[in-house]
Coordinates of C-alpha atoms in Angstrom, one line a residue:
M1 CA -52.1 -54.3 110.3
E2 CA -49.9 -56.9 108.5
A3 CA -52.9 -58.1 106.4
R4 CA -53.8 -54.5 105.5
G5 CA -50.3 -53.9 104.4
I6 CA -50.4 -57.0 102.2
R7 CA -53.6 -55.9 100.6
Q8 CA -52.2 -52.4 100.0
R9 CA -49.1 -53.9 98.3
L10 CA -51.3 -56.1 96.1
T11 CA -53.1 -53.0 94.8
L12 CA -49.8 -51.4 93.8
L13 CA -48.8 -54.3 91.6
P14 CA -48.5 -53.5 87.8
R15 CA -51.4 -54.4 85.6
P16 CA -49.7 -57.4 83.9
A17 CA -48.9 -58.9 87.4
K18 CA -52.5 -58.4 88.5
R19 CA -53.8 -60.2 85.3
A20 CA -51.3 -63.0 86.0
V21 CA -52.7 -63.4 89.5
A22 CA -56.3 -63.5 88.1
A23 CA -55.3 -66.0 85.5
F24 CA -53.6 -68.2 88.0
T25 CA -56.7 -68.1 90.2
D26 CA -58.8 -69.3 87.2
F27 CA -56.1 -71.9 86.4
L28 CA -56.9 -73.4 89.9
C29 CA -60.7 -72.9 89.5
L30 CA -61.0 -75.0 86.3
P31 CA -59.8 -78.3 87.7
F32 CA -61.5 -77.7 91.0
A33 CA -64.8 -77.0 89.2
L34 CA -64.4 -80.2 87.2
W35 CA -63.5 -82.3 90.3
S36 CA -66.5 -80.8 92.2
A37 CA -68.9 -81.5 89.4
V38 CA -67.7 -85.2 89.2
A39 CA -67.9 -85.6 93.0
L40 CA -71.4 -84.0 93.2
R41 CA -72.7 -86.1 90.2
T42 CA -71.3 -89.4 91.5
G43 CA -71.6 -88.7 95.2
E44 CA -68.0 -89.8 95.9
L45 CA -64.9 -87.6 96.6
A46 CA -62.6 -89.9 94.6
P47 CA -64.7 -91.8 92.0
P48 CA -62.7 -94.1 89.6
V49 CA -63.6 -91.9 86.6
L50 CA -61.2 -89.3 88.0
F51 CA -58.2 -91.3 86.9
D52 CA -59.6 -91.4 83.3
L53 CA -60.0 -87.6 83.4
L54 CA -56.4 -86.8 84.4
P55 CA -55.5 -85.7 80.8
V56 CA -58.6 -83.5 80.8
F57 CA -57.5 -81.9 84.1
L58 CA -54.2 -81.0 82.4
L59 CA -55.4 -79.9 79.0
L60 CA -58.5 -77.9 80.1
P61 CA -56.7 -74.9 81.8
L62 CA -54.2 -74.7 78.9
L63 CA -57.0 -74.4 76.4
C64 CA -59.4 -72.2 78.5
L65 CA -57.1 -69.5 79.8
P66 CA -56.2 -68.1 76.3
V67 CA -59.9 -68.1 75.4
F68 CA -60.7 -66.2 78.6
H69 CA -58.1 -63.6 77.7
V70 CA -59.7 -63.2 74.2
L71 CA -63.1 -62.8 75.8
G72 CA -61.9 -59.9 78.0
V73 CA -62.2 -61.6 81.3
Y74 CA -58.8 -60.0 82.5
R75 CA -59.4 -56.5 81.1
T76 CA -61.6 -55.1 83.9
V77 CA -60.1 -53.8 87.2
V78 CA -61.5 -56.3 89.8
R79 CA -62.1 -53.6 92.4
F80 CA -64.4 -51.6 89.9
M81 CA -66.1 -54.6 88.2
G82 CA -69.7 -54.3 87.1
M83 CA -72.2 -56.2 85.1
Q84 CA -69.9 -56.4 82.0
V85 CA -67.6 -58.7 84.0
A86 CA -70.5 -60.9 85.0
R87 CA -71.5 -61.3 81.4
A88 CA -67.9 -62.1 80.4
I89 CA -67.6 -64.7 83.1
L90 CA -70.9 -66.4 82.1
L91 CA -69.7 -66.5 78.5
A92 CA -66.3 -67.8 79.6
A93 CA -68.0 -70.6 81.6
A94 CA -70.1 -71.6 78.7
V95 CA -67.1 -71.7 76.3
A96 CA -65.1 -73.7 78.9
T97 CA -68.0 -76.2 79.1
G98 CA -67.9 -76.6 75.4
L99 CA -64.1 -77.1 75.5
L100 CA -64.5 -79.6 78.2
A101 CA -66.8 -81.7 76.0
V102 CA -64.3 -81.4 73.1
V103 CA -61.4 -82.5 75.3
V104 CA -63.4 -85.4 76.8
W105 CA -64.2 -86.6 73.3
W106 CA -60.6 -86.2 72.1
T107 CA -59.1 -88.1 75.0
G108 CA -61.7 -90.9 74.5
V109 CA -63.2 -90.8 78.0
T110 CA -66.7 -92.3 77.9
G111 CA -69.7 -92.8 80.2
L112 CA -69.9 -89.2 81.5
P113 CA -73.5 -88.0 82.1
G114 CA -74.7 -84.9 80.4
T115 CA -75.6 -83.2 83.7
L116 CA -71.9 -83.2 84.7
Y117 CA -71.3 -80.6 82.0
I118 CA -74.1 -78.4 83.4
L119 CA -72.7 -78.7 86.9
F120 CA -69.2 -77.9 85.7
G121 CA -70.4 -74.7 83.9
L122 CA -72.3 -73.5 87.0
L123 CA -69.6 -74.3 89.4
L124 CA -66.9 -72.6 87.2
A125 CA -69.0 -69.4 86.9
G126 CA -69.6 -69.4 90.6
L127 CA -65.9 -69.9 91.5
M128 CA -64.7 -67.3 89.0
S129 CA -67.3 -64.7 90.2
G130 CA -66.7 -65.6 93.9
T131 CA -62.9 -65.2 93.8
R132 CA -63.3 -61.8 92.1
M133 CA -65.9 -60.7 94.6
V134 CA -63.6 -61.6 97.5
A135 CA -60.8 -59.6 95.8
R136 CA -63.2 -56.6 95.2
V137 CA -64.2 -56.5 98.9
A138 CA -60.8 -57.2 100.3
L139 CA -58.6 -55.0 98.3
P140 CA -58.7 -51.2 99.0
R141 CA -58.7 -48.6 96.2
P142 CA -55.2 -47.1 95.5
G143 CA -54.5 -44.3 97.9
L144 CA -57.9 -44.5 99.5
R145 CA -58.3 -44.2 103.2
L146 CA -61.9 -44.7 104.3
A147 CA -61.3 -42.5 107.3
A148 CA -60.5 -39.7 105.0
C149 CA -63.6 -40.1 102.8
R150 CA -66.6 -37.9 103.3
A151 CA -69.6 -40.0 104.5
V152 CA -72.6 -39.1 102.4
V153 CA -76.3 -40.0 102.2
I154 CA -78.0 -40.0 98.9
Y155 CA -81.5 -38.6 99.0
G156 CA -83.5 -40.5 96.3
A157 CA -83.2 -44.2 95.6
G158 CA -84.4 -43.9 92.1
T159 CA -82.5 -44.4 88.8
A160 CA -80.5 -41.2 89.3
G161 CA -79.6 -42.1 92.9
I162 CA -78.5 -45.6 91.9
Q163 CA -76.3 -44.2 89.1
L164 CA -74.8 -41.7 91.5
A165 CA -74.0 -44.4 94.1
S166 CA -72.3 -46.4 91.4
M167 CA -70.2 -43.4 90.4
L168 CA -69.2 -42.7 94.0
E169 CA -67.9 -46.3 94.4
H170 CA -65.4 -45.5 91.7
G171 CA -64.2 -42.3 93.3
Q172 CA -62.0 -41.6 96.2
E173 CA -63.6 -38.6 97.9
Y174 CA -67.0 -39.8 99.0
R175 CA -68.3 -42.9 100.7
A176 CA -72.1 -43.5 100.4
I177 CA -73.4 -45.1 103.6
A178 CA -77.2 -45.1 102.9
F179 CA -80.1 -43.9 100.8
V180 CA -83.0 -41.9 102.0
D181 CA -86.3 -41.9 100.1
D182 CA -89.9 -40.8 100.5
D183 CA -91.4 -43.8 98.8
P184 CA -92.5 -46.3 101.5
A185 CA -92.1 -49.2 99.1
K186 CA -88.4 -48.6 98.9
V187 CA -87.8 -48.1 102.6
R188 CA -86.0 -51.0 104.3
T189 CA -84.8 -52.4 101.0
E190 CA -81.2 -52.5 99.9
V191 CA -79.9 -50.9 96.7
R192 CA -76.3 -51.6 95.6
G193 CA -75.6 -52.8 99.1
L194 CA -76.9 -49.7 100.8
R195 CA -80.0 -49.6 103.0
V196 CA -82.9 -47.3 102.2
Y197 CA -84.2 -45.3 105.1
R198 CA -87.1 -42.9 105.7
P199 CA -86.3 -39.2 105.7
A200 CA -87.1 -39.1 109.4
K201 CA -84.1 -41.3 110.1
L202 CA -81.7 -38.9 108.5
S203 CA -80.7 -37.0 111.7
K204 CA -79.8 -40.4 113.4
L205 CA -77.7 -41.4 110.3
V206 CA -75.8 -38.1 110.5
E207 CA -75.1 -38.6 114.1
R208 CA -74.2 -42.3 113.9
Y209 CA -72.0 -42.3 110.8
G210 CA -70.6 -38.8 110.9
V211 CA -72.3 -37.9 107.6
T212 CA -70.9 -34.7 106.2
D213 CA -72.9 -34.4 102.9
V214 CA -76.4 -35.1 101.6
L215 CA -76.6 -35.5 97.9
L216 CA -80.0 -34.8 96.3
A217 CA -80.6 -37.2 93.4
L218 CA -84.0 -35.8 92.5
P219 CA -83.5 -34.5 88.9
S220 CA -87.2 -34.7 88.0
A221 CA -88.7 -33.3 91.2
S222 CA -90.6 -30.1 91.0
R223 CA -89.0 -27.0 92.4
R224 CA -91.6 -26.8 95.2
R225 CA -90.8 -30.3 96.3
R226 CA -87.1 -29.7 96.2
Q227 CA -87.7 -26.6 98.4
E228 CA -89.6 -28.7 100.9
I229 CA -86.8 -31.2 101.1
I230 CA -84.1 -28.6 101.4
E231 CA -85.9 -26.9 104.2
S232 CA -86.1 -30.2 106.1
L233 CA -82.3 -30.5 105.8
E234 CA -81.4 -27.0 106.9
S235 CA -81.3 -27.9 110.6
L236 CA -78.7 -30.7 110.0
P237 CA -75.0 -30.0 110.1
V238 CA -74.5 -31.3 106.5
H239 CA -73.4 -29.8 103.2
V240 CA -76.3 -30.2 100.8
R241 CA -75.6 -30.6 97.1
T242 CA -77.5 -31.8 94.2
I243 CA -77.2 -33.4 90.8
P244 CA -78.4 -31.4 87.7
A245 CA -82.0 -31.1 86.8
L246 CA -83.3 -33.7 84.3
Q247 CA -83.8 -31.2 81.5
D248 CA -80.2 -30.1 81.8
V249 CA -79.0 -33.7 81.6
I250 CA -81.2 -34.4 78.6
S251 CA -80.1 -31.3 76.8
G252 CA -76.4 -32.1 77.4
A253 CA -75.9 -28.9 79.4
S254 CA -74.8 -31.0 82.5
K255 CA -73.7 -34.5 83.3
L256 CA -75.5 -36.6 85.9
D257 CA -72.4 -37.0 88.1
E258 CA -71.8 -33.2 88.3
L259 CA -72.5 -32.3 91.9
K260 CA -73.6 -28.7 92.3
E261 CA -74.4 -26.4 95.2
V262 CA -78.1 -26.1 95.9
E263 CA -79.4 -23.5 93.5
I264 CA -81.1 -20.5 95.0
E265 CA -84.1 -21.1 92.7
D266 CA -84.7 -24.3 94.7
L267 CA -85.0 -22.2 97.8
L268 CA -87.6 -19.9 96.2
G269 CA -89.8 -23.0 95.6
R270 CA -91.8 -21.6 92.8
D271 CA -92.3 -23.8 89.7
A272 CA -92.2 -21.9 86.4
V273 CA -95.4 -21.7 84.5
P274 CA -95.2 -23.6 81.2
P275 CA -94.7 -21.1 78.3
D276 CA -97.3 -20.3 75.7
L277 CA -95.5 -21.5 72.6
E278 CA -97.7 -19.4 70.3
L279 CA -96.7 -16.2 72.2
L280 CA -93.0 -17.2 72.1
D281 CA -93.2 -17.7 68.3
R282 CA -95.3 -14.7 67.4
C283 CA -92.4 -12.2 67.2
I284 CA -89.6 -14.6 66.6
A285 CA -90.3 -17.7 64.4
N286 CA -89.0 -17.1 60.8
R287 CA -88.2 -13.5 61.6
S288 CA -85.1 -11.4 61.8
V289 CA -84.5 -10.5 65.5
L290 CA -82.0 -8.0 67.0
V291 CA -80.9 -8.0 70.7
T292 CA -79.0 -5.1 72.1
G293 CA -76.7 -5.9 75.0
A294 CA -76.5 -9.4 73.6
G295 CA -73.4 -10.2 75.6
G296 CA -75.0 -9.4 79.0
S297 CA -76.7 -11.9 81.3
I298 CA -80.2 -11.1 80.3
G299 CA -79.3 -10.4 76.6
G300 CA -77.4 -13.6 76.3
E301 CA -80.3 -15.7 77.7
L302 CA -82.7 -13.9 75.4
C303 CA -80.5 -14.9 72.5
R304 CA -80.4 -18.5 73.6
Q305 CA -84.2 -18.7 73.9
I306 CA -84.7 -16.8 70.7
L307 CA -82.4 -19.3 68.9
A308 CA -84.6 -22.2 70.0
R309 CA -87.7 -20.6 68.4
G310 CA -86.3 -20.7 64.9
P311 CA -85.7 -17.1 63.8
S312 CA -84.5 -16.6 60.2
R313 CA -81.7 -14.3 61.5
L314 CA -80.4 -13.3 65.0
V315 CA -78.4 -10.0 65.2
L316 CA -76.2 -9.7 68.2
F317 CA -75.6 -6.0 69.0
E318 CA -73.0 -5.5 71.7
Q319 CA -70.5 -2.8 72.8
S320 CA -68.0 -5.1 74.5
E321 CA -65.8 -7.1 72.0
L322 CA -65.1 -9.9 74.5
A323 CA -68.8 -10.2 75.4
L324 CA -69.8 -10.3 71.8
Y325 CA -67.1 -13.0 71.0
S326 CA -68.3 -15.1 73.9
V327 CA -72.0 -15.0 73.2
E328 CA -71.5 -15.6 69.5
R329 CA -69.3 -18.6 70.2
S330 CA -71.7 -20.1 72.7
L331 CA -74.7 -19.6 70.4
R332 CA -72.9 -21.2 67.4
A333 CA -72.1 -24.2 69.6
L334 CA -75.7 -24.3 70.8
A335 CA -77.1 -24.1 67.2
A336 CA -74.8 -26.9 66.0
G337 CA -75.8 -29.1 69.0
R338 CA -79.5 -28.6 68.3
G339 CA -79.2 -28.8 64.6
V340 CA -80.7 -25.3 64.2
D341 CA -80.1 -23.4 61.0
V342 CA -80.0 -19.7 62.0
E343 CA -77.9 -16.9 60.5
L344 CA -76.0 -15.3 63.4
V345 CA -74.8 -11.7 62.8
P346 CA -72.4 -10.2 65.4
I347 CA -72.4 -6.4 65.4
L348 CA -69.9 -4.4 67.5
G349 CA -71.3 -1.0 68.3
S350 CA -72.9 1.4 70.7
V351 CA -76.6 1.9 71.1
L352 CA -75.9 5.7 71.1
D353 CA -75.0 5.4 67.4
Q354 CA -78.5 5.8 65.9
A355 CA -77.3 5.9 62.3
R356 CA -75.3 2.6 62.7
L357 CA -78.3 0.9 64.4
E358 CA -80.6 2.0 61.6
R359 CA -78.2 0.8 58.9
V360 CA -77.9 -2.6 60.7
M361 CA -81.7 -2.9 61.1
R362 CA -82.3 -2.0 57.4
S363 CA -79.6 -4.3 56.0
C364 CA -80.7 -7.2 58.2
R365 CA -84.4 -6.5 57.7
V366 CA -85.0 -6.6 61.4
D367 CA -88.6 -7.4 62.5
T368 CA -88.2 -7.5 66.3
V369 CA -85.8 -5.7 68.7
Y370 CA -85.2 -6.6 72.3
H371 CA -83.4 -3.7 74.0
A372 CA -81.4 -5.1 76.9
A373 CA -78.4 -2.8 76.7
A374 CA -78.1 -0.8 79.9
Y375 CA -75.9 0.2 82.8
K376 CA -77.5 -1.4 85.8
H377 CA -75.1 -1.5 88.8
V378 CA -76.7 1.0 91.2
P379 CA -73.5 2.3 93.0
I380 CA -71.5 2.7 89.8
V381 CA -74.3 4.6 88.0
E382 CA -74.8 6.7 91.1
A383 CA -71.2 7.7 90.9
N384 CA -71.2 8.2 87.1
A385 CA -74.6 9.9 86.6
A386 CA -73.9 11.5 83.3
E387 CA -72.7 8.3 81.7
G388 CA -75.5 6.2 83.2
V389 CA -78.2 8.6 82.0
T390 CA -76.6 9.0 78.6
N391 CA -76.5 5.2 78.0
N392 CA -79.8 4.3 79.6
V393 CA -82.0 7.2 78.4
F394 CA -80.4 8.4 75.1
G395 CA -79.2 4.9 74.1
T396 CA -82.9 3.8 74.4
L397 CA -84.0 6.9 72.5
A398 CA -81.5 6.2 69.7
A399 CA -82.5 2.5 69.5
V400 CA -86.3 3.4 69.4
R401 CA -85.8 6.0 66.7
A402 CA -83.7 3.7 64.6
S403 CA -86.3 1.0 64.9
I404 CA -89.1 3.4 63.9
E405 CA -87.1 4.7 60.9
A406 CA -86.1 1.2 59.8
G407 CA -89.7 -0.1 60.0
V408 CA -89.2 -2.6 62.8
R409 CA -92.5 -4.2 63.8
S410 CA -91.9 -4.7 67.5
F411 CA -89.6 -3.0 70.0
V412 CA -89.4 -4.3 73.6
L413 CA -87.5 -2.5 76.4
I414 CA -86.1 -4.6 79.2
S415 CA -86.8 -2.5 82.3
T416 CA -86.4 -2.9 86.1
D417 CA -88.4 -2.6 89.3
K418 CA -85.9 0.0 90.3
A419 CA -87.7 2.4 87.9
V420 CA -90.6 2.5 90.4
N421 CA -90.4 5.4 92.9
P422 CA -86.6 5.3 92.4
T423 CA -84.1 6.5 95.0
N424 CA -81.1 6.2 92.6
V425 CA -80.0 7.5 89.2
M426 CA -80.0 4.1 87.7
G427 CA -83.7 3.5 88.5
A428 CA -84.6 7.1 87.5
S429 CA -82.8 6.7 84.2
K430 CA -84.7 3.5 83.4
R431 CA -88.0 5.2 84.3
V432 CA -87.2 8.0 81.8
A433 CA -86.4 5.3 79.2
E434 CA -89.9 3.9 79.9
L435 CA -91.3 7.4 79.4
V436 CA -89.6 7.6 76.0
L437 CA -91.4 4.5 74.8
Q438 CA -94.7 5.6 76.3
G439 CA -94.3 9.1 74.8
L440 CA -93.4 7.9 71.3
A441 CA -96.1 5.2 71.4
G442 CA -98.6 8.0 71.9
E443 CA -97.4 9.5 68.6
G444 CA -98.6 6.5 66.7
G445 CA -96.6 4.7 64.0
A446 CA -96.1 1.2 62.7
T447 CA -93.6 0.1 65.4
C448 CA -95.2 -1.5 68.4
L449 CA -93.4 -0.2 71.5
S450 CA -93.7 -2.0 74.8
M451 CA -91.6 -2.5 78.0
V452 CA -91.2 -5.3 80.5
R453 CA -90.4 -4.6 84.1
F454 CA -89.1 -7.1 86.6
G455 CA -86.9 -7.4 89.6
N456 CA -83.5 -9.1 90.4
V457 CA -82.5 -12.1 88.4
L458 CA -80.5 -14.9 90.0
G459 CA -77.0 -15.4 88.4
S460 CA -76.9 -12.1 86.6
S461 CA -73.8 -9.9 86.9
G462 CA -74.0 -8.1 90.2
S463 CA -76.2 -10.7 91.8
V464 CA -75.6 -11.4 95.5
V465 CA -75.8 -15.1 95.1
P466 CA -72.3 -15.7 93.5
L467 CA -70.9 -13.1 95.9
F468 CA -72.2 -15.0 98.9
R469 CA -71.1 -18.3 97.6
E470 CA -67.5 -17.0 97.1
Q471 CA -67.5 -15.4 100.5
I472 CA -68.6 -18.7 102.1
R473 CA -66.0 -20.6 100.2
V474 CA -63.1 -18.5 101.6
G475 CA -64.5 -18.6 105.1
G476 CA -66.4 -15.4 105.3
P477 CA -67.5 -12.9 106.4
V478 CA -70.7 -12.7 104.3
T479 CA -71.6 -9.1 103.7
V480 CA -75.2 -7.9 103.7
T481 CA -76.0 -4.2 103.4
D482 CA -78.9 -4.1 105.9
P483 CA -80.8 -6.8 107.9
R484 CA -84.1 -5.4 106.7
I485 CA -83.4 -5.3 103.0
I486 CA -85.7 -7.5 100.8
R487 CA -85.7 -8.2 97.1
Y488 CA -87.8 -10.0 94.5
F489 CA -86.0 -12.7 92.6
M490 CA -86.5 -14.6 89.4
T491 CA -84.2 -17.0 87.4
I492 CA -82.7 -15.6 84.2
P493 CA -84.3 -18.3 82.0
E494 CA -87.7 -17.6 83.5
A495 CA -87.3 -13.9 83.1
A496 CA -86.2 -14.1 79.5
Q497 CA -89.0 -16.5 78.6
L498 CA -91.6 -14.1 80.1
V499 CA -90.0 -11.1 78.3
L500 CA -90.4 -12.9 75.0
Q501 CA -94.1 -13.7 75.7
A502 CA -94.9 -10.2 77.1
G503 CA -93.4 -8.6 74.0
A504 CA -95.8 -10.6 71.9
L505 CA -98.8 -9.2 73.9
G506 CA -97.9 -5.5 73.2
T507 CA -100.3 -3.2 71.5
G508 CA -98.3 0.0 71.9
G509 CA -97.1 1.8 75.0
D510 CA -97.7 -1.2 77.2
V511 CA -96.0 -1.5 80.6
F512 CA -95.8 -5.2 81.4
V513 CA -94.9 -6.3 84.9
L514 CA -93.8 -9.8 85.7
D515 CA -95.1 -11.8 88.7
M516 CA -92.0 -12.1 90.8
G517 CA -93.6 -14.1 93.6
E518 CA -92.9 -13.4 97.3
P519 CA -90.0 -11.0 98.2
V520 CA -87.0 -12.6 100.0
R521 CA -85.0 -11.1 102.9
I522 CA -81.4 -11.0 101.8
V523 CA -80.0 -11.9 105.3
D524 CA -82.3 -15.0 105.4
M525 CA -80.9 -16.0 102.1
A526 CA -77.4 -15.6 103.4
R527 CA -78.1 -17.7 106.5
R528 CA -79.7 -20.5 104.4
M529 CA -76.7 -20.6 102.0
I530 CA -74.3 -20.9 105.0
R531 CA -76.3 -23.7 106.6
L532 CA -76.7 -25.6 103.3
S533 CA -72.9 -25.5 103.0
G534 CA -72.7 -27.6 106.1
L535 CA -71.6 -24.6 108.2
T536 CA -73.1 -22.5 111.0
V537 CA -73.6 -18.8 111.4
R538 CA -71.4 -17.0 113.9
D539 CA -73.4 -14.5 115.9
E540 CA -74.1 -13.6 119.5
A541 CA -76.2 -16.7 120.0
N542 CA -73.4 -18.9 118.5
P543 CA -70.0 -17.3 119.0
D544 CA -68.2 -20.5 117.9
G545 CA -70.0 -20.6 114.5
D546 CA -68.1 -20.9 111.2
I547 CA -69.2 -17.8 109.1
E548 CA -70.0 -14.3 110.3
I549 CA -72.6 -12.1 108.6
V550 CA -71.5 -8.5 108.6
F551 CA -73.9 -5.6 107.8
T552 CA -72.2 -2.9 105.8
G553 CA -74.9 -0.3 105.4
L554 CA -77.0 0.7 102.4
R555 CA -75.0 1.8 99.4
P556 CA -75.7 5.2 97.8
G557 CA -79.1 5.2 96.2
E558 CA -80.0 1.7 97.5
K559 CA -83.6 1.0 98.7
L560 CA -84.6 -1.3 101.5
Y561 CA -87.3 -2.8 99.3
E562 CA -88.3 -2.6 95.6
E563 CA -91.7 -2.1 94.0
L564 CA -93.1 -3.2 90.7
L565 CA -96.0 -0.8 90.1
I566 CA -96.4 2.9 90.1
G567 CA -99.9 3.0 91.6
G568 CA -102.2 0.1 91.5
D569 CA -103.9 0.3 88.1
V570 CA -103.2 -3.2 86.6
S571 CA -105.2 -5.6 84.5
P572 CA -104.7 -9.1 83.2
S573 CA -102.7 -9.6 80.1
G574 CA -103.9 -13.1 79.2
H575 CA -100.8 -14.7 80.8
P576 CA -100.9 -15.7 84.5
M577 CA -97.4 -14.4 85.2
I578 CA -97.7 -11.1 83.2
M579 CA -99.7 -8.1 84.3
R580 CA -100.4 -5.0 82.2
A581 CA -100.0 -1.7 84.1
R582 CA -101.5 1.6 83.3
E583 CA -99.2 4.4 84.5
R584 CA -99.0 8.1 84.1
C585 CA -96.6 9.4 81.4
L586 CA -95.7 12.6 79.5
D587 CA -96.9 13.7 76.1
W588 CA -94.0 13.4 73.6
P589 CA -93.6 17.2 72.8
V590 CA -93.3 18.0 76.5
L591 CA -90.9 15.1 77.2
E592 CA -88.8 15.9 74.1
K593 CA -88.1 19.4 75.4
R594 CA -87.1 18.1 78.8
L595 CA -84.9 15.5 77.2
R596 CA -83.0 18.2 75.3
I597 CA -82.2 19.9 78.6
L598 CA -81.2 16.6 80.2
E599 CA -78.9 15.8 77.3
S600 CA -77.1 19.1 77.5
M601 CA -76.5 18.5 81.2
C602 CA -75.1 15.0 80.4
R603 CA -72.7 16.5 77.8
S604 CA -71.5 19.1 80.3
G605 CA -71.2 16.7 83.1
D606 CA -73.5 18.7 85.3
E607 CA -74.5 16.0 87.8
A608 CA -76.5 18.2 90.1
G609 CA -78.4 19.5 87.1
I610 CA -79.0 15.9 85.9
R611 CA -80.4 14.8 89.3
H612 CA -82.6 17.9 89.3
Q613 CA -83.9 17.3 85.8
L614 CA -84.6 13.6 86.7
A615 CA -86.5 14.7 89.7
T616 CA -88.8 16.8 87.5
L617 CA -89.4 13.9 85.2
V618 CA -89.8 10.9 87.5
D619 CA -92.4 10.4 90.1
G620 CA -90.9 9.5 93.5
Y621 CA -87.3 10.5 92.7
T622 CA -85.9 13.5 94.5
G623 CA -82.1 13.0 93.9
G624 CA -81.6 14.5 97.3
L625 CA -83.1 17.8 96.2
D626 CA -86.3 19.6 97.3
V627 CA -88.2 19.6 94.0
S628 CA -91.8 19.1 93.0
V629 CA -93.2 16.7 90.5
L630 CA -94.4 17.9 87.1
P631 CA -97.6 19.9 86.9
S632 CA -100.7 17.7 86.1
S633 CA -101.1 19.5 82.8
D634 CA -97.9 17.9 81.5
V635 CA -99.1 14.4 82.4
R636 CA -101.5 12.1 80.6
G637 CA -102.9 8.9 82.1

């Protein structure tokens, strides 16, 4: 206990005092190294030449210590020293050897063999390094109590894992106790003093050392491989976190030492298909592009990816002033960081203002429009049917008409899987928006109209993922509407990338459907997020668990599962992740008449009438009313 107290007091000394201690240690090392070199060379502990060297013993430390100071030997904190200190010590030893030769010549001592100088340099470097290593091991970090540190295992003994281990050594929160790696060549080796084990040994390490966290240092691993590793860790009582993906580190979006929660896309395990660059550039490169709803999660990501493809101009059309300010600021920073020269035009306005949209499109000579503006939160739109339908249906109609009048080449609607056999106003309104494009495409014209339909995107506003994460952080409960509910998921960047490629494939009236992979049970996702946080689910089988999952019941208009197709008439599009669907729609004259009726109901706030009219327009939607679908004479295939 007394020795620990002394060490603790030494760490609290001011920096000048610590440097003085280091200098005094070197002051002792210099004559000791010289004596040891003479003794080793002559084979005697007290050879006669020692008496001739007494002036050298006195002068050498006085000359060397100031030089060591200039060389930076005393700048580095001993407890955190690295390779730069080793280089400084080697240089200092070499300079001290040279000074020794000068002092020996100046004092007139003769007969010393040349090998003595080599021995002196090696011994001095060893002594200086050894004393610092002893101090590094013996002295605790200020305020650090090892018992209070979280014991962690680093999964991955590659370059990223080694850098992470080095960073953890300088911190006070984590204590790395081992590496785990799949490479048999690394197993049983030691890296930075830590043993490398096989993954099969991880459970024993957790039990033996009380490991609380596993840190994934696998920035270049494929998403499928990361999923396999994460699944193997789910049964362990540890908090699993990860360092950023390699592309994020390279792009500067993240730093290697930024530990993050396991991303849900890692749980999905599907690797994104490399994009077709020709498709990405077809409607964007050197063109003027407008994005409505540019400040939203999908709109913002579209803007970021469009910016990377080198448009001549990017017009940001957004109703929210704050959202517009935020997305413009982030895009300007992104453009500056990448050295991209793109004219950014922020426009504050509503998509319902057709005249303003048309003026903007004409003045900016817009070639391509991506229409992402929409109200999409199911319960909110259900409770505000008139506003939801007005924005989603008639905002789309205004945007399409403005595009046609302004001579826009391509118009792409961002749609949703909730438009298929909808049970809510939001889904029905998005299906009517699709019908608008299909109907107007049937009228011909120079503007190519197409729509892209996909499911939930991870990280968008309203996504369950950030909600679950926050609920877990505060101790629960985690709320799930129904144990049977399933959803398709896709990352925002992947969805935006596929939207841009699908838009380039359009020929007019196309309904593109993205391959969303396998559906995911929401309750399973919640359980996995709890377990990967190092916690357990509290239920009947485990009443002493950490986090409870509470089922709140389906919200108004919510479905147990979503669909992507109306019918099964699909064909390849030329891209493995994009399908082209052929679906029934209305001739424009018929649809236009019905839209006038719907518009008048929205203006009067007749929500029952709105639901009734939506039911007559959209296959599968009843709005809680007993209505029939449209007569077949009104429908074209």
